[in-house]
Amino acid sequence: MQPVPIPDRKQIVEKAKGAFVGLAIGDALGATTEFMTPGEIKLQYGVHQQIIGKGWLYLKPGQVTDDTQMSVCIGRAIEKSGGWDLTAVAEEFADWVKGRPIDVGSTCARGIRNYILHQTLEVAPSRWSAGNGALMRMLPVALYTLGNEDLLARYVVEQAHITHNNPLSDAACIFFGRLLHEALMGAELFGRLLALTKSFVKNHPDFAYNPYPGKSSAYVVDTVQTVFHFLFSTDNFEDCLVGTVNQGGDADTTGALAGMLAGAVYGVQGIPKRWLKRLDHRVCSEVDALAAYLVERSPALLSLTD
Ligand code: MN
Ligand code: MN
């Protein structure tokens, strides 16, 4: 594969913002159909395509859930410590749980409780931790490590193991980080990104998504297959997200991850205005600022001179 030429700094920041705002939008849009089947969604909404809140959590329109909040925790930890500090990440998770968030996954809750009680930064390996809870919050690590694949792999797995210690989860976290790095540097969806994904699936056949098995649970394999399927079968942010969240299941998380990758590919200007307007304004401005902060401090951006 040919290396792609390095885009300018403005374009990279724009895509980083697209990824973080896209993640929050996917979370807010998908929370409405979380735990529903495609048939139930069709019956109730026809096609679900507006940010209206509700869902099993009775959200306000534009409200986000744990996927966005835990990602923000990692971003804040990096900003507050001025670098990577795993204890700072765990502290942010602990403060977040103590603030009684609207939604906490059971594996995340268990890992964070372990940290609060025993200062454990790594849970024991377990096949039960093959949920998507570590994957859904890894974006800030990818932004902060842009340009350094070794740092990405190290930090992204460290943050994962606070709650999820499982090889499938690890592989997904590292590869989504890789895809984000490539997308931010301008790799094309149906060129390099698709080729990388095909070779990832070859090495990790569990994640084969073509033909799409149609499951969209919180099992990290189902989640990754759903995100790949809708990312690579659409050519714009809106269609990718609408397809993903109408699949139901863990729709806020598949939505968040599809929004993250599609946002990195299409940039913030690829996100429909009606969704941007609806997203909780405080969340929108915080993730926008964090995206710029994190990527501006990445090795790749620091090495670029204006
Ligand atoms: Mn959620
Ligand atoms: Mn979820």
PDB file of C-alpha atoms and ligand atoms in Angstrom:
ATOM      1  CA  MET A   1       0.000   0.000   0.000  1.00  0.00           C
ATOM      2  CA  GLN A   2       1.215   3.482  -0.842  1.00  0.00           C
ATOM      3  CA  PRO A   3       1.663   5.858   2.077  1.00  0.00           C
ATOM      4  CA  VAL A   4      -0.713   8.816   1.804  1.00  0.00           C
ATOM      5  CA  PRO A   5       0.683  12.347   1.725  1.00  0.00           C
ATOM      6  CA  ILE A   6       0.375  14.209   5.044  1.00  0.00           C
ATOM      7  CA  PRO A   7      -2.584  16.608   5.022  1.00  0.00           C
ATOM      8  CA  ASP A   8      -2.345  20.022   6.617  1.00  0.00           C
ATOM      9  CA  ARG A   9      -2.926  20.590  10.283  1.00  0.00           C
ATOM     10  CA  LYS A  10      -6.330  22.247   9.817  1.00  0.00           C
ATOM     11  CA  GLN A  11      -7.691  19.220   7.967  1.00  0.00           C
ATOM     12  CA  ILE A  12      -6.455  16.860  10.674  1.00  0.00           C
ATOM     13  CA  VAL A  13      -8.089  18.927  13.429  1.00  0.00           C
ATOM     14  CA  GLU A  14     -11.313  19.101  11.422  1.00  0.00           C
ATOM     15  CA  LYS A  15     -11.416  15.313  11.139  1.00  0.00           C
ATOM     16  CA  ALA A  16     -10.530  14.876  14.822  1.00  0.00           C
ATOM     17  CA  LYS A  17     -13.484  17.098  15.717  1.00  0.00           C
ATOM     18  CA  GLY A  18     -15.647  15.131  13.289  1.00  0.00           C
ATOM     19  CA  ALA A  19     -14.685  11.937  15.125  1.00  0.00           C
ATOM     20  CA  PHE A  20     -15.475  13.194  18.653  1.00  0.00           C
ATOM     21  CA  VAL A  21     -18.630  15.120  17.730  1.00  0.00           C
ATOM     22  CA  GLY A  22     -19.628  12.161  15.512  1.00  0.00           C
ATOM     23  CA  LEU A  23     -19.251   9.805  18.460  1.00  0.00           C
ATOM     24  CA  ALA A  24     -21.532  11.954  20.640  1.00  0.00           C
ATOM     25  CA  ILE A  25     -24.091  12.287  17.824  1.00  0.00           C
ATOM     26  CA  GLY A  26     -24.151   8.515  17.263  1.00  0.00           C
ATOM     27  CA  ASP A  27     -24.646   7.973  20.994  1.00  0.00           C
ATOM     28  CA  ALA A  28     -27.490  10.522  21.219  1.00  0.00           C
ATOM     29  CA  LEU A  29     -29.180   9.195  18.057  1.00  0.00           C
ATOM     30  CA  GLY A  30     -28.733   5.501  18.864  1.00  0.00           C
ATOM     31  CA  ALA A  31     -29.823   5.691  22.515  1.00  0.00           C
ATOM     32  CA  THR A  32     -33.424   5.948  21.284  1.00  0.00           C
ATOM     33  CA  THR A  33     -33.305   2.483  19.716  1.00  0.00           C
ATOM     34  CA  GLU A  34     -30.974   0.746  22.189  1.00  0.00           C
ATOM     35  CA  PHE A  35     -32.166  -2.801  22.971  1.00  0.00           C
ATOM     36  CA  MET A  36     -34.856  -2.687  20.261  1.00  0.00           C
ATOM     37  CA  THR A  37     -35.011  -5.112  17.319  1.00  0.00           C
ATOM     38  CA  PRO A  38     -35.037  -3.786  13.734  1.00  0.00           C
ATOM     39  CA  GLY A  39     -38.694  -4.873  13.486  1.00  0.00           C
ATOM     40  CA  GLU A  40     -39.710  -2.974  16.620  1.00  0.00           C
ATOM     41  CA  ILE A  41     -37.905   0.120  15.377  1.00  0.00           C
ATOM     42  CA  LYS A  42     -39.678  -0.044  12.026  1.00  0.00           C
ATOM     43  CA  LEU A  43     -43.048  -0.387  13.696  1.00  0.00           C
ATOM     44  CA  GLN A  44     -42.470   2.542  16.041  1.00  0.00           C
ATOM     45  CA  TYR A  45     -40.441   4.982  13.914  1.00  0.00           C
ATOM     46  CA  GLY A  46     -40.475   3.796  10.320  1.00  0.00           C
ATOM     47  CA  VAL A  47     -36.876   4.877   9.876  1.00  0.00           C
ATOM     48  CA  HIS A  48     -35.320   6.353  13.020  1.00  0.00           C
ATOM     49  CA  GLN A  49     -33.350   9.404  11.849  1.00  0.00           C
ATOM     50  CA  GLN A  50     -33.965  12.296  14.249  1.00  0.00           C
ATOM     51  CA  ILE A  51     -32.323  12.972  17.591  1.00  0.00           C
ATOM     52  CA  ILE A  52     -35.385  12.776  19.843  1.00  0.00           C
ATOM     53  CA  GLY A  53     -34.065  11.235  23.071  1.00  0.00           C
ATOM     54  CA  LYS A  54     -36.435   8.814  24.856  1.00  0.00           C
ATOM     55  CA  GLY A  55     -35.448   5.139  24.593  1.00  0.00           C
ATOM     56  CA  TRP A  56     -35.248   2.865  27.628  1.00  0.00           C
ATOM     57  CA  LEU A  57     -33.319   5.589  29.521  1.00  0.00           C
ATOM     58  CA  TYR A  58     -36.029   8.257  28.880  1.00  0.00           C
ATOM     59  CA  LEU A  59     -33.422  10.696  27.567  1.00  0.00           C
ATOM     60  CA  LYS A  60     -33.915  14.298  26.600  1.00  0.00           C
ATOM     61  CA  PRO A  61     -33.320  15.014  22.893  1.00  0.00           C
ATOM     62  CA  GLY A  62     -29.563  15.420  22.426  1.00  0.00           C
ATOM     63  CA  GLN A  63     -28.603  13.806  25.714  1.00  0.00           C
ATOM     64  CA  VAL A  64     -25.648  11.406  25.594  1.00  0.00           C
ATOM     65  CA  THR A  65     -24.818   8.289  27.632  1.00  0.00           C
ATOM     66  CA  ASP A  66     -21.824   6.398  29.026  1.00  0.00           C
ATOM     67  CA  ASP A  67     -20.135   6.007  25.630  1.00  0.00           C
ATOM     68  CA  THR A  68     -19.587   9.742  25.282  1.00  0.00           C
ATOM     69  CA  GLN A  69     -19.125  10.353  29.000  1.00  0.00           C
ATOM     70  CA  MET A  70     -16.383   7.742  29.427  1.00  0.00           C
ATOM     71  CA  SER A  71     -14.619   9.045  26.320  1.00  0.00           C
ATOM     72  CA  VAL A  72     -14.752  12.532  27.818  1.00  0.00           C
ATOM     73  CA  CYS A  73     -13.304  11.105  31.071  1.00  0.00           C
ATOM     74  CA  ILE A  74     -10.229   9.853  29.190  1.00  0.00           C
ATOM     75  CA  GLY A  75      -9.871  13.129  27.305  1.00  0.00           C
ATOM     76  CA  ARG A  76     -10.110  15.144  30.525  1.00  0.00           C
ATOM     77  CA  ALA A  77      -7.569  12.893  32.259  1.00  0.00           C
ATOM     78  CA  ILE A  78      -5.017  13.516  29.505  1.00  0.00           C
ATOM     79  CA  GLU A  79      -5.705  17.257  29.566  1.00  0.00           C
ATOM     80  CA  LYS A  80      -5.518  17.564  33.362  1.00  0.00           C
ATOM     81  CA  SER A  81      -2.297  15.530  33.643  1.00  0.00           C
ATOM     82  CA  GLY A  82      -0.768  17.073  30.552  1.00  0.00           C
ATOM     83  CA  GLY A  83       0.071  13.559  29.335  1.00  0.00           C
ATOM     84  CA  TRP A  84      -0.758   9.901  29.735  1.00  0.00           C
ATOM     85  CA  ASP A  85      -1.409   8.859  33.331  1.00  0.00           C
ATOM     86  CA  LEU A  86      -3.464   5.701  33.805  1.00  0.00           C
ATOM     87  CA  THR A  87      -4.292   6.517  37.422  1.00  0.00           C
ATOM     88  CA  ALA A  88      -5.709   9.849  36.289  1.00  0.00           C
ATOM     89  CA  VAL A  89      -7.935   7.979  33.811  1.00  0.00           C
ATOM     90  CA  ALA A  90      -9.156   5.592  36.539  1.00  0.00           C
ATOM     91  CA  GLU A  91      -9.790   8.585  38.851  1.00  0.00           C
ATOM     92  CA  GLU A  92     -11.968  10.230  36.196  1.00  0.00           C
ATOM     93  CA  PHE A  93     -13.943   6.985  35.810  1.00  0.00           C
ATOM     94  CA  ALA A  94     -14.316   6.777  39.603  1.00  0.00           C
ATOM     95  CA  ASP A  95     -15.556  10.378  39.883  1.00  0.00           C
ATOM     96  CA  TRP A  96     -17.936   9.751  37.022  1.00  0.00           C
ATOM     97  CA  VAL A  97     -19.437   6.647  38.694  1.00  0.00           C
ATOM     98  CA  LYS A  98     -19.737   8.479  42.024  1.00  0.00           C
ATOM     99  CA  GLY A  99     -21.740  11.169  40.205  1.00  0.00           C
ATOM    100  CA  ARG A 100     -24.424   8.524  39.484  1.00  0.00           C
ATOM    101  CA  PRO A 101     -24.449   8.595  35.685  1.00  0.00           C
ATOM    102  CA  ILE A 102     -27.603   7.664  33.815  1.00  0.00           C
ATOM    103  CA  ASP A 103     -26.073   4.438  32.494  1.00  0.00           C
ATOM    104  CA  VAL A 104     -23.051   2.297  33.432  1.00  0.00           C
ATOM    105  CA  GLY A 105     -22.340  -1.082  31.824  1.00  0.00           C
ATOM    106  CA  SER A 106     -21.930  -3.938  34.304  1.00  0.00           C
ATOM    107  CA  THR A 107     -18.351  -4.833  33.270  1.00  0.00           C
ATOM    108  CA  CYS A 108     -17.327  -1.177  33.474  1.00  0.00           C
ATOM    109  CA  ALA A 109     -18.984  -0.830  36.873  1.00  0.00           C
ATOM    110  CA  ARG A 110     -17.173  -3.906  38.194  1.00  0.00           C
ATOM    111  CA  GLY A 111     -13.755  -2.688  37.003  1.00  0.00           C
ATOM    112  CA  ILE A 112     -14.251   0.819  38.359  1.00  0.00           C
ATOM    113  CA  ARG A 113     -15.441  -0.557  41.686  1.00  0.00           C
ATOM    114  CA  ASN A 114     -12.248  -2.659  41.817  1.00  0.00           C
ATOM    115  CA  TYR A 115     -10.215   0.488  41.285  1.00  0.00           C
ATOM    116  CA  ILE A 116     -12.093   2.429  43.969  1.00  0.00           C
ATOM    117  CA  LEU A 117     -11.762  -0.376  46.529  1.00  0.00           C
ATOM    118  CA  HIS A 118      -8.315  -1.797  45.699  1.00  0.00           C
ATOM    119  CA  GLN A 119      -6.673   0.736  43.343  1.00  0.00           C
ATOM    120  CA  THR A 120      -6.593  -2.011  40.695  1.00  0.00           C
ATOM    121  CA  LEU A 121      -5.615  -0.625  37.284  1.00  0.00           C
ATOM    122  CA  GLU A 122      -5.934  -3.954  35.496  1.00  0.00           C
ATOM    123  CA  VAL A 123      -8.718  -6.491  35.919  1.00  0.00           C
ATOM    124  CA  ALA A 124      -7.975 -10.216  35.513  1.00  0.00           C
ATOM    125  CA  PRO A 125      -8.276 -11.634  31.988  1.00  0.00           C
ATOM    126  CA  SER A 126     -11.745 -12.965  31.359  1.00  0.00           C
ATOM    127  CA  ARG A 127     -13.859 -14.145  28.481  1.00  0.00           C
ATOM    128  CA  TRP A 128     -16.727 -12.227  30.045  1.00  0.00           C
ATOM    129  CA  SER A 129     -14.967  -8.986  29.293  1.00  0.00           C
ATOM    130  CA  ALA A 130     -15.434  -9.340  25.537  1.00  0.00           C
ATOM    131  CA  GLY A 131     -18.010  -6.563  25.677  1.00  0.00           C
ATOM    132  CA  ASN A 132     -17.628  -3.297  23.768  1.00  0.00           C
ATOM    133  CA  GLY A 133     -17.129  -1.131  26.882  1.00  0.00           C
ATOM    134  CA  ALA A 134     -13.406  -0.534  26.365  1.00  0.00           C
ATOM    135  CA  LEU A 135     -13.758   0.029  22.624  1.00  0.00           C
ATOM    136  CA  MET A 136     -16.506   2.637  22.936  1.00  0.00           C
ATOM    137  CA  ARG A 137     -14.263   5.074  24.856  1.00  0.00           C
ATOM    138  CA  MET A 138     -10.879   4.723  23.124  1.00  0.00           C
ATOM    139  CA  LEU A 139     -11.085   7.733  20.793  1.00  0.00           C
ATOM    140  CA  PRO A 140      -9.128  10.222  22.960  1.00  0.00           C
ATOM    141  CA  VAL A 141      -6.193   7.782  23.067  1.00  0.00           C
ATOM    142  CA  ALA A 142      -6.153   7.562  19.267  1.00  0.00           C
ATOM    143  CA  LEU A 143      -6.237  11.350  18.922  1.00  0.00           C
ATOM    144  CA  TYR A 144      -3.464  11.873  21.441  1.00  0.00           C
ATOM    145  CA  THR A 145      -1.195   9.218  19.879  1.00  0.00           C
ATOM    146  CA  LEU A 146      -1.705  10.177  16.225  1.00  0.00           C
ATOM    147  CA  GLY A 147       1.593   9.429  14.492  1.00  0.00           C
ATOM    148  CA  ASN A 148       2.819   6.819  16.963  1.00  0.00           C
ATOM    149  CA  GLU A 149       1.402   3.310  16.537  1.00  0.00           C
ATOM    150  CA  ASP A 150       3.376   1.877  19.480  1.00  0.00           C
ATOM    151  CA  LEU A 151       2.024   4.443  21.926  1.00  0.00           C
ATOM    152  CA  LEU A 152      -1.462   3.874  20.539  1.00  0.00           C
ATOM    153  CA  ALA A 153      -1.277   0.099  21.113  1.00  0.00           C
ATOM    154  CA  ARG A 154       0.149   0.526  24.616  1.00  0.00           C
ATOM    155  CA  TYR A 155      -2.180   3.224  25.935  1.00  0.00           C
ATOM    156  CA  VAL A 156      -5.331   1.930  24.273  1.00  0.00           C
ATOM    157  CA  VAL A 157      -4.876  -1.497  25.901  1.00  0.00           C
ATOM    158  CA  GLU A 158      -3.942   0.053  29.261  1.00  0.00           C
ATOM    159  CA  GLN A 159      -7.172   2.044  29.379  1.00  0.00           C
ATOM    160  CA  ALA A 160      -9.120  -1.048  28.232  1.00  0.00           C
ATOM    161  CA  HIS A 161      -7.773  -3.253  31.014  1.00  0.00           C
ATOM    162  CA  ILE A 162      -9.103  -0.982  33.754  1.00  0.00           C
ATOM    163  CA  THR A 163     -12.412  -2.749  33.051  1.00  0.00           C
ATOM    164  CA  HIS A 164     -12.042  -5.182  30.123  1.00  0.00           C
ATOM    165  CA  ASN A 165      -9.143  -7.639  29.800  1.00  0.00           C
ATOM    166  CA  ASN A 166      -9.837  -9.742  26.737  1.00  0.00           C
ATOM    167  CA  PRO A 167      -7.902 -10.397  23.506  1.00  0.00           C
ATOM    168  CA  LEU A 168     -10.875  -9.678  21.205  1.00  0.00           C
ATOM    169  CA  SER A 169     -11.518  -6.366  22.933  1.00  0.00           C
ATOM    170  CA  ASP A 170      -7.800  -5.514  22.790  1.00  0.00           C
ATOM    171  CA  ALA A 171      -7.573  -6.332  19.075  1.00  0.00           C
ATOM    172  CA  ALA A 172     -10.625  -4.198  18.313  1.00  0.00           C
ATOM    173  CA  CYS A 173      -9.332  -1.259  20.377  1.00  0.00           C
ATOM    174  CA  ILE A 174      -5.960  -1.286  18.632  1.00  0.00           C
ATOM    175  CA  PHE A 175      -7.422  -1.667  15.150  1.00  0.00           C
ATOM    176  CA  PHE A 176     -10.065   1.055  15.572  1.00  0.00           C
ATOM    177  CA  GLY A 177      -7.227   3.305  16.722  1.00  0.00           C
ATOM    178  CA  ARG A 178      -5.270   2.395  13.626  1.00  0.00           C
ATOM    179  CA  LEU A 179      -8.269   3.158  11.380  1.00  0.00           C
ATOM    180  CA  LEU A 180      -8.719   6.512  13.112  1.00  0.00           C
ATOM    181  CA  HIS A 181      -5.057   7.396  12.612  1.00  0.00           C
ATOM    182  CA  GLU A 182      -5.250   6.547   8.930  1.00  0.00           C
ATOM    183  CA  ALA A 183      -8.533   8.399   8.424  1.00  0.00           C
ATOM    184  CA  LEU A 184      -7.217  11.523  10.167  1.00  0.00           C
ATOM    185  CA  MET A 185      -4.187  11.457   7.898  1.00  0.00           C
ATOM    186  CA  GLY A 186      -6.477  11.401   4.885  1.00  0.00           C
ATOM    187  CA  ALA A 187      -6.674   7.709   3.929  1.00  0.00           C
ATOM    188  CA  GLU A 188      -9.655   6.974   1.701  1.00  0.00           C
ATOM    189  CA  LEU A 189     -12.568   4.882   2.917  1.00  0.00           C
ATOM    190  CA  PHE A 190     -12.800   2.576  -0.097  1.00  0.00           C
ATOM    191  CA  GLY A 191      -9.038   2.544  -0.637  1.00  0.00           C
ATOM    192  CA  ARG A 192      -6.634   2.150   2.238  1.00  0.00           C
ATOM    193  CA  LEU A 193      -9.187   1.905   5.067  1.00  0.00           C
ATOM    194  CA  LEU A 194     -11.065  -0.936   3.382  1.00  0.00           C
ATOM    195  CA  ALA A 195      -7.828  -2.733   2.506  1.00  0.00           C
ATOM    196  CA  LEU A 196      -6.589  -2.467   6.107  1.00  0.00           C
ATOM    197  CA  THR A 197      -9.926  -3.741   7.382  1.00  0.00           C
ATOM    198  CA  LYS A 198      -9.831  -6.729   5.022  1.00  0.00           C
ATOM    199  CA  SER A 199      -6.397  -7.688   6.272  1.00  0.00           C
ATOM    200  CA  PHE A 200      -7.466  -7.187   9.903  1.00  0.00           C
ATOM    201  CA  VAL A 201     -10.379  -9.568   9.335  1.00  0.00           C
ATOM    202  CA  LYS A 202      -8.047 -12.066   7.669  1.00  0.00           C
ATOM    203  CA  ASN A 203      -5.866 -12.096  10.789  1.00  0.00           C
ATOM    204  CA  HIS A 204      -8.847 -12.029  13.164  1.00  0.00           C
ATOM    205  CA  PRO A 205     -11.568 -14.077  11.398  1.00  0.00           C
ATOM    206  CA  ASP A 206     -13.941 -13.664  14.363  1.00  0.00           C
ATOM    207  CA  PHE A 207     -14.642 -10.162  13.074  1.00  0.00           C
ATOM    208  CA  ALA A 208     -15.606 -11.207   9.494  1.00  0.00           C
ATOM    209  CA  TYR A 209     -18.545  -8.974   8.593  1.00  0.00           C
ATOM    210  CA  ASN A 210     -19.235  -9.857   4.972  1.00  0.00           C
ATOM    211  CA  PRO A 211     -21.866 -11.297   4.679  1.00  0.00           C
ATOM    212  CA  TYR A 212     -23.164  -9.284   7.620  1.00  0.00           C
ATOM    213  CA  PRO A 213     -24.450 -11.622  10.378  1.00  0.00           C
ATOM    214  CA  GLY A 214     -26.931  -8.935  11.492  1.00  0.00           C
ATOM    215  CA  LYS A 215     -26.237  -9.079  15.200  1.00  0.00           C
ATOM    216  CA  SER A 216     -25.579  -5.811  17.011  1.00  0.00           C
ATOM    217  CA  SER A 217     -25.249  -6.777  20.653  1.00  0.00           C
ATOM    218  CA  ALA A 218     -22.706  -5.411  23.149  1.00  0.00           C
ATOM    219  CA  TYR A 219     -20.431  -8.385  22.382  1.00  0.00           C
ATOM    220  CA  VAL A 220     -17.419  -6.689  20.817  1.00  0.00           C
ATOM    221  CA  VAL A 221     -17.493  -8.994  17.768  1.00  0.00           C
ATOM    222  CA  ASP A 222     -21.141  -8.151  16.987  1.00  0.00           C
ATOM    223  CA  THR A 223     -20.410  -4.463  17.549  1.00  0.00           C
ATOM    224  CA  VAL A 224     -17.372  -4.378  15.258  1.00  0.00           C
ATOM    225  CA  GLN A 225     -19.177  -6.314  12.505  1.00  0.00           C
ATOM    226  CA  THR A 226     -22.095  -3.887  12.632  1.00  0.00           C
ATOM    227  CA  VAL A 227     -19.859  -0.825  12.472  1.00  0.00           C
ATOM    228  CA  PHE A 228     -17.774  -2.217   9.582  1.00  0.00           C
ATOM    229  CA  HIS A 229     -20.885  -3.263   7.681  1.00  0.00           C
ATOM    230  CA  PHE A 230     -22.505   0.173   7.761  1.00  0.00           C
ATOM    231  CA  LEU A 231     -19.251   2.123   7.392  1.00  0.00           C
ATOM    232  CA  PHE A 232     -18.267   0.265   4.222  1.00  0.00           C
ATOM    233  CA  SER A 233     -21.740  -0.037   2.675  1.00  0.00           C
ATOM    234  CA  THR A 234     -22.505   3.714   2.734  1.00  0.00           C
ATOM    235  CA  ASP A 235     -20.729   6.770   1.346  1.00  0.00           C
ATOM    236  CA  ASN A 236     -21.743   9.536   3.760  1.00  0.00           C
ATOM    237  CA  PHE A 237     -22.061  10.198   7.492  1.00  0.00           C
ATOM    238  CA  GLU A 238     -25.864  10.309   7.618  1.00  0.00           C
ATOM    239  CA  ASP A 239     -26.549   7.006   5.826  1.00  0.00           C
ATOM    240  CA  CYS A 240     -23.876   5.258   7.868  1.00  0.00           C
ATOM    241  CA  LEU A 241     -25.448   6.381  11.144  1.00  0.00           C
ATOM    242  CA  VAL A 242     -29.067   5.836  10.131  1.00  0.00           C
ATOM    243  CA  GLY A 243     -28.277   2.291   8.987  1.00  0.00           C
ATOM    244  CA  THR A 244     -26.372   1.534  12.172  1.00  0.00           C
ATOM    245  CA  VAL A 245     -28.918   2.774  14.719  1.00  0.00           C
ATOM    246  CA  ASN A 246     -31.865   1.189  12.886  1.00  0.00           C
ATOM    247  CA  GLN A 247     -30.175  -2.154  13.445  1.00  0.00           C
ATOM    248  CA  GLY A 248     -31.036  -1.719  17.149  1.00  0.00           C
ATOM    249  CA  GLY A 249     -29.325  -3.831  19.803  1.00  0.00           C
ATOM    250  CA  ASP A 250     -26.551  -1.851  21.461  1.00  0.00           C
ATOM    251  CA  ALA A 251     -27.486   0.998  19.145  1.00  0.00           C
ATOM    252  CA  ASP A 252     -26.027   3.877  21.148  1.00  0.00           C
ATOM    253  CA  THR A 253     -22.633   2.171  21.196  1.00  0.00           C
ATOM    254  CA  THR A 254     -22.648   0.958  17.589  1.00  0.00           C
ATOM    255  CA  GLY A 255     -23.931   4.442  16.723  1.00  0.00           C
ATOM    256  CA  ALA A 256     -21.135   6.096  18.710  1.00  0.00           C
ATOM    257  CA  LEU A 257     -18.446   3.966  17.057  1.00  0.00           C
ATOM    258  CA  ALA A 258     -19.884   4.358  13.560  1.00  0.00           C
ATOM    259  CA  GLY A 259     -20.163   8.103  14.200  1.00  0.00           C
ATOM    260  CA  MET A 260     -16.570   8.203  15.416  1.00  0.00           C
ATOM    261  CA  LEU A 261     -15.127   6.471  12.330  1.00  0.00           C
ATOM    262  CA  ALA A 262     -17.470   8.163   9.837  1.00  0.00           C
ATOM    263  CA  GLY A 263     -16.736  11.500  11.522  1.00  0.00           C
ATOM    264  CA  ALA A 264     -13.002  10.920  11.051  1.00  0.00           C
ATOM    265  CA  VAL A 265     -13.580  10.046   7.394  1.00  0.00           C
ATOM    266  CA  TYR A 266     -16.073  12.788   6.415  1.00  0.00           C
ATOM    267  CA  GLY A 267     -15.083  15.477   8.930  1.00  0.00           C
ATOM    268  CA  VAL A 268     -17.331  17.671  11.026  1.00  0.00           C
ATOM    269  CA  GLN A 269     -18.756  19.304   7.886  1.00  0.00           C
ATOM    270  CA  GLY A 270     -20.104  15.905   6.827  1.00  0.00           C
ATOM    271  CA  ILE A 271     -22.407  15.761   9.874  1.00  0.00           C
ATOM    272  CA  PRO A 272     -26.022  16.848   9.177  1.00  0.00           C
ATOM    273  CA  LYS A 273     -26.762  20.284  10.674  1.00  0.00           C
ATOM    274  CA  ARG A 274     -30.053  19.124  12.197  1.00  0.00           C
ATOM    275  CA  TRP A 275     -28.111  16.635  14.338  1.00  0.00           C
ATOM    276  CA  LEU A 276     -25.435  19.141  15.331  1.00  0.00           C
ATOM    277  CA  LYS A 277     -28.161  21.551  16.485  1.00  0.00           C
ATOM    278  CA  ARG A 278     -29.855  18.876  18.567  1.00  0.00           C
ATOM    279  CA  LEU A 279     -26.798  17.527  20.371  1.00  0.00           C
ATOM    280  CA  ASP A 280     -26.508  18.760  23.993  1.00  0.00           C
ATOM    281  CA  HIS A 281     -24.642  22.062  23.544  1.00  0.00           C
ATOM    282  CA  ARG A 282     -22.323  21.665  26.510  1.00  0.00           C
ATOM    283  CA  VAL A 283     -21.319  18.187  25.372  1.00  0.00           C
ATOM    284  CA  CYS A 284     -20.824  19.418  21.822  1.00  0.00           C
ATOM    285  CA  SER A 285     -18.484  22.235  22.817  1.00  0.00           C
ATOM    286  CA  GLU A 286     -16.521  20.073  25.263  1.00  0.00           C
ATOM    287  CA  VAL A 287     -15.879  17.243  22.781  1.00  0.00           C
ATOM    288  CA  ASP A 288     -15.043  19.766  20.056  1.00  0.00           C
ATOM    289  CA  ALA A 289     -12.452  21.437  22.306  1.00  0.00           C
ATOM    290  CA  LEU A 290     -11.055  18.133  23.594  1.00  0.00           C
ATOM    291  CA  ALA A 291     -10.623  16.794  20.061  1.00  0.00           C
ATOM    292  CA  ALA A 292      -8.577  19.832  19.082  1.00  0.00           C
ATOM    293  CA  TYR A 293      -6.552  19.789  22.321  1.00  0.00           C
ATOM    294  CA  LEU A 294      -5.675  16.084  22.075  1.00  0.00           C
ATOM    295  CA  VAL A 295      -4.749  15.961  18.427  1.00  0.00           C
ATOM    296  CA  GLU A 296      -2.748  19.206  18.622  1.00  0.00           C
ATOM    297  CA  ARG A 297      -0.523  17.492  21.204  1.00  0.00           C
ATOM    298  CA  SER A 298      -0.059  14.271  19.257  1.00  0.00           C
ATOM    299  CA  PRO A 299       3.416  13.363  17.972  1.00  0.00           C
ATOM    300  CA  ALA A 300       2.243  13.715  14.355  1.00  0.00           C
ATOM    301  CA  LEU A 301       0.912  17.247  14.810  1.00  0.00           C
ATOM    302  CA  LEU A 302       3.818  18.367  16.970  1.00  0.00           C
ATOM    303  CA  SER A 303       6.191  17.277  14.217  1.00  0.00           C
ATOM    304  CA  LEU A 304       4.357  19.348  11.583  1.00  0.00           C
ATOM    305  CA  THR A 305       5.480  22.933  11.331  1.00  0.00           C
ATOM    306  CA  ASP A 306       3.074  25.538  10.051  1.00  0.00           C
TER     307      ASP A 306
HETATM  308 MN    MN B   1     -24.463   4.073  26.271  1.00  0.00          MN
HETATM  309 MN    MN B   2     -24.785   0.924  24.749  1.00  0.00          MN
END
